């Protein structure tokens, strides 16, 4: 087993569980990250369409909130971080457009990709922001509530909403 708390799960899959070591020190961001882990964990062949829609919708909301915190705080690596979010969105769009058929293997491939990306992104890039924020801001941020345009998740994922 990996040190990032991978555990056997139903359907013979492996799930990355949330752990406190993923916290970056911003309560809202940490709560959103925790919810992302929950959504990825709940992604299965028998619920892929519904869960994937909810997951992608939440990713867009999270990215919007996180980017607003970065921009409002003057985070110097904001544009590089934004590019990482855009690259992720592009990779997911490419994966989803590759096939309409959901097999157990394809669902597991998506879960592995999402888990790997989420852990790597949080422990590298988001943690860097959390540390920078702690050093440069004395007040905790007010929760950011991104407006939710009335467009589909795919449009929002691609920044068209």
mmCIF file of C-alpha atoms in Angstrom:
data_model
loop_
_atom_site.group_PDB
_atom_site.id
_atom_site.type_symbol
_atom_site.label_atom_id
_atom_site.label_comp_id
_atom_site.label_asym_id
_atom_site.label_seq_id
_atom_site.Cartn_x
_atom_site.Cartn_y
_atom_site.Cartn_z
ATOM 1 C CA UNK A 1 0.000 0.000 0.000
ATOM 2 C CA UNK A 2 1.081 3.557 -0.703
ATOM 3 C CA UNK A 3 1.849 6.167 1.916
ATOM 4 C CA UNK A 4 -1.031 8.281 0.623
ATOM 5 C CA UNK A 5 -3.599 6.038 2.248
ATOM 6 C CA UNK A 6 -4.669 3.915 -0.694
ATOM 7 C CA UNK A 7 -7.093 1.245 0.404
ATOM 8 C CA UNK A 8 -8.818 -1.632 -1.305
ATOM 9 C CA UNK A 9 -12.400 -0.686 -2.069
ATOM 10 C CA UNK A 10 -15.478 -2.252 -3.585
ATOM 11 C CA UNK A 11 -15.190 -3.458 -7.164
ATOM 12 C CA UNK A 12 -11.519 -4.364 -6.567
ATOM 13 C CA UNK A 13 -10.433 -0.742 -6.900
ATOM 14 C CA UNK A 14 -8.130 1.399 -4.849
ATOM 15 C CA UNK A 15 -9.267 4.624 -3.285
ATOM 16 C CA UNK A 16 -7.167 7.491 -2.024
ATOM 17 C CA UNK A 17 -8.622 8.551 1.308
ATOM 18 C CA UNK A 18 -8.501 12.144 2.546
ATOM 19 C CA UNK A 19 -5.999 12.720 5.319
ATOM 20 C CA UNK A 20 -4.950 15.750 7.318
ATOM 21 C CA UNK A 21 -1.586 15.770 5.538
ATOM 22 C CA UNK A 22 -3.449 17.161 2.507
ATOM 23 C CA UNK A 23 -4.480 20.326 4.379
ATOM 24 C CA UNK A 24 -3.025 23.555 3.024
ATOM 25 C CA UNK A 25 -4.189 25.707 5.942
ATOM 26 C CA UNK A 26 -7.129 27.512 4.323
ATOM 27 C CA UNK A 27 -10.343 26.088 5.766
ATOM 28 C CA UNK A 28 -12.522 26.662 2.693
ATOM 29 C CA UNK A 29 -9.969 25.173 0.287
ATOM 30 C CA UNK A 30 -9.336 22.216 2.592
ATOM 31 C CA UNK A 31 -13.089 21.530 2.873
ATOM 32 C CA UNK A 32 -13.465 21.679 -0.903
ATOM 33 C CA UNK A 33 -10.495 19.347 -1.393
ATOM 34 C CA UNK A 34 -11.984 16.893 1.092
ATOM 35 C CA UNK A 35 -15.265 16.936 -0.826
ATOM 36 C CA UNK A 36 -13.409 16.288 -4.094
ATOM 37 C CA UNK A 37 -11.847 13.159 -2.559
ATOM 38 C CA UNK A 38 -15.314 12.043 -1.457
ATOM 39 C CA UNK A 39 -16.718 12.509 -4.958
ATOM 40 C CA UNK A 40 -13.836 10.630 -6.620
ATOM 41 C CA UNK A 41 -14.230 7.828 -4.076
ATOM 42 C CA UNK A 42 -17.934 7.540 -4.899
ATOM 43 C CA UNK A 43 -17.307 7.268 -8.659
ATOM 44 C CA UNK A 44 -18.299 3.760 -9.807
ATOM 45 C CA UNK A 45 -19.451 2.102 -13.007
ATOM 46 C CA UNK A 46 -23.049 1.925 -11.779
ATOM 47 C CA UNK A 47 -23.270 5.683 -11.052
ATOM 48 C CA UNK A 48 -20.685 7.169 -13.410
ATOM 49 C CA UNK A 49 -22.924 9.595 -15.282
ATOM 50 C CA UNK A 50 -24.544 11.186 -12.228
ATOM 51 C CA UNK A 51 -21.401 11.247 -10.108
ATOM 52 C CA UNK A 52 -19.199 12.511 -12.921
ATOM 53 C CA UNK A 53 -21.592 15.385 -13.586
ATOM 54 C CA UNK A 54 -21.577 16.357 -9.916
ATOM 55 C CA UNK A 55 -17.801 15.954 -9.689
ATOM 56 C CA UNK A 56 -17.062 18.089 -12.728
ATOM 57 C CA UNK A 57 -19.488 20.754 -11.586
ATOM 58 C CA UNK A 58 -17.777 20.842 -8.200
ATOM 59 C CA UNK A 59 -14.286 20.977 -9.742
ATOM 60 C CA UNK A 60 -15.288 24.106 -11.647
ATOM 61 C CA UNK A 61 -16.724 25.666 -8.481
ATOM 62 C CA UNK A 62 -13.599 24.774 -6.513
ATOM 63 C CA UNK A 63 -11.225 26.099 -9.184
ATOM 64 C CA UNK A 64 -13.241 29.328 -9.354
ATOM 65 C CA UNK A 65 -13.146 29.784 -5.572
ATOM 66 C CA UNK A 66 -9.455 28.917 -5.263
ATOM 67 C CA UNK A 67 -8.465 31.172 -8.142
ATOM 68 C CA UNK A 68 -10.459 34.056 -6.637
ATOM 69 C CA UNK A 69 -8.581 33.640 -3.336
ATOM 70 C CA UNK A 70 -5.272 33.624 -5.194
ATOM 71 C CA UNK A 71 -6.075 36.643 -7.305
ATOM 72 C CA UNK A 72 -7.537 38.683 -4.429
ATOM 73 C CA UNK A 73 -4.529 37.939 -2.229
ATOM 74 C CA UNK A 74 -1.983 38.881 -4.888
ATOM 75 C CA UNK A 75 -0.453 35.394 -5.066
ATOM 76 C CA UNK A 76 2.558 35.839 -7.381
ATOM 77 C CA UNK A 77 2.168 32.411 -9.042
ATOM 78 C CA UNK A 78 -1.523 32.924 -9.821
ATOM 79 C CA UNK A 79 -1.147 32.727 -13.618
ATOM 80 C CA UNK A 80 0.949 29.551 -13.444
ATOM 81 C CA UNK A 81 -1.623 27.985 -11.136
ATOM 82 C CA UNK A 82 -4.432 29.023 -13.464
ATOM 83 C CA UNK A 83 -2.578 27.319 -16.328
ATOM 84 C CA UNK A 84 -2.425 24.083 -14.272
ATOM 85 C CA UNK A 85 -6.189 24.189 -13.764
ATOM 86 C CA UNK A 86 -6.716 24.810 -17.479
ATOM 87 C CA UNK A 87 -4.402 21.916 -18.407
ATOM 88 C CA UNK A 88 -6.327 19.612 -16.058
ATOM 89 C CA UNK A 89 -9.627 20.696 -17.624
ATOM 90 C CA UNK A 90 -8.227 19.975 -21.059
ATOM 91 C CA UNK A 91 -6.998 16.514 -20.023
ATOM 92 C CA UNK A 92 -10.402 15.632 -18.571
ATOM 93 C CA UNK A 93 -12.177 16.923 -21.682
ATOM 94 C CA UNK A 94 -9.868 14.814 -23.874
ATOM 95 C CA UNK A 95 -10.519 11.731 -21.734
ATOM 96 C CA UNK A 96 -14.282 12.237 -21.855
ATOM 97 C CA UNK A 97 -14.362 12.832 -25.596
ATOM 98 C CA UNK A 98 -12.330 9.674 -26.318
ATOM 99 C CA UNK A 99 -15.323 7.379 -25.840
ATOM 100 C CA UNK A 100 -18.977 7.403 -24.858
ATOM 101 C CA UNK A 101 -18.858 3.886 -23.420
ATOM 102 C CA UNK A 102 -18.219 3.482 -19.701
ATOM 103 C CA UNK A 103 -16.598 0.174 -18.831
ATOM 104 C CA UNK A 104 -15.359 -0.749 -15.378
ATOM 105 C CA UNK A 105 -11.759 -0.371 -16.634
ATOM 106 C CA UNK A 106 -12.433 3.093 -18.061
ATOM 107 C CA UNK A 107 -14.057 4.257 -14.811
ATOM 108 C CA UNK A 108 -11.061 2.956 -12.848
ATOM 109 C CA UNK A 109 -8.663 4.669 -15.256
ATOM 110 C CA UNK A 110 -10.505 7.946 -14.641
ATOM 111 C CA UNK A 111 -10.424 7.444 -10.857
ATOM 112 C CA UNK A 112 -6.693 6.689 -10.911
ATOM 113 C CA UNK A 113 -6.038 9.801 -12.992
ATOM 114 C CA UNK A 114 -8.211 12.014 -10.749
ATOM 115 C CA UNK A 115 -6.667 10.657 -7.535
ATOM 116 C CA UNK A 116 -3.119 11.037 -8.835
ATOM 117 C CA UNK A 117 -3.730 14.543 -10.130
ATOM 118 C CA UNK A 118 -5.560 15.673 -6.991
ATOM 119 C CA UNK A 119 -2.896 14.411 -4.601
ATOM 120 C CA UNK A 120 -0.005 15.730 -6.680
ATOM 121 C CA UNK A 121 -1.629 19.106 -7.255
ATOM 122 C CA UNK A 122 -2.579 19.621 -3.615
ATOM 123 C CA UNK A 123 0.755 18.509 -2.168
ATOM 124 C CA UNK A 124 2.764 20.607 -4.605
ATOM 125 C CA UNK A 125 0.932 23.625 -5.952
ATOM 126 C CA UNK A 126 -1.927 24.199 -3.510
ATOM 127 C CA UNK A 127 0.359 23.685 -0.522
ATOM 128 C CA UNK A 128 2.718 26.306 -1.981
ATOM 129 C CA UNK A 129 -0.210 28.740 -2.082
ATOM 130 C CA UNK A 130 -1.236 27.857 1.472
ATOM 131 C CA UNK A 131 2.277 28.521 2.766
ATOM 132 C CA UNK A 132 2.545 31.772 0.817
ATOM 133 C CA UNK A 133 -0.849 32.879 2.110
ATOM 134 C CA UNK A 134 0.108 32.125 5.724
ATOM 135 C CA UNK A 135 3.270 34.208 5.343
ATOM 136 C CA UNK A 136 1.624 37.170 3.615
ATOM 137 C CA UNK A 137 -1.859 37.414 5.073
ATOM 138 C CA UNK A 138 -2.667 37.936 8.724
ATOM 139 C CA UNK A 139 -6.465 37.637 8.469
ATOM 140 C CA UNK A 140 -8.216 34.441 7.378
ATOM 141 C CA UNK A 141 -9.935 34.906 4.031
ATOM 142 C CA UNK A 142 -13.643 35.478 3.845
ATOM 143 C CA UNK A 143 -15.338 32.544 2.133
ATOM 144 C CA UNK A 144 -15.535 33.060 -1.593
ATOM 145 C CA UNK A 145 -18.839 32.291 -3.197
ATOM 146 C CA UNK A 146 -18.435 32.057 -6.925
ATOM 147 C CA UNK A 147 -21.491 32.870 -8.979
ATOM 148 C CA UNK A 148 -22.928 29.773 -10.603
ATOM 149 C CA UNK A 149 -23.836 30.498 -14.194
ATOM 150 C CA UNK A 150 -26.725 28.564 -15.641
ATOM 151 C CA UNK A 151 -24.709 26.532 -18.121
ATOM 152 C CA UNK A 152 -23.802 22.866 -18.339
ATOM 153 C CA UNK A 153 -20.845 21.416 -16.463
ATOM 154 C CA UNK A 154 -18.890 20.828 -19.664
ATOM 155 C CA UNK A 155 -19.238 24.466 -20.714
ATOM 156 C CA UNK A 156 -18.094 25.514 -17.243
ATOM 157 C CA UNK A 157 -15.216 23.031 -17.344
ATOM 158 C CA UNK A 158 -14.027 24.543 -20.594
ATOM 159 C CA UNK A 159 -14.479 28.089 -19.319
ATOM 160 C CA UNK A 160 -17.376 28.915 -21.612
ATOM 161 C CA UNK A 161 -19.797 29.755 -18.831
#
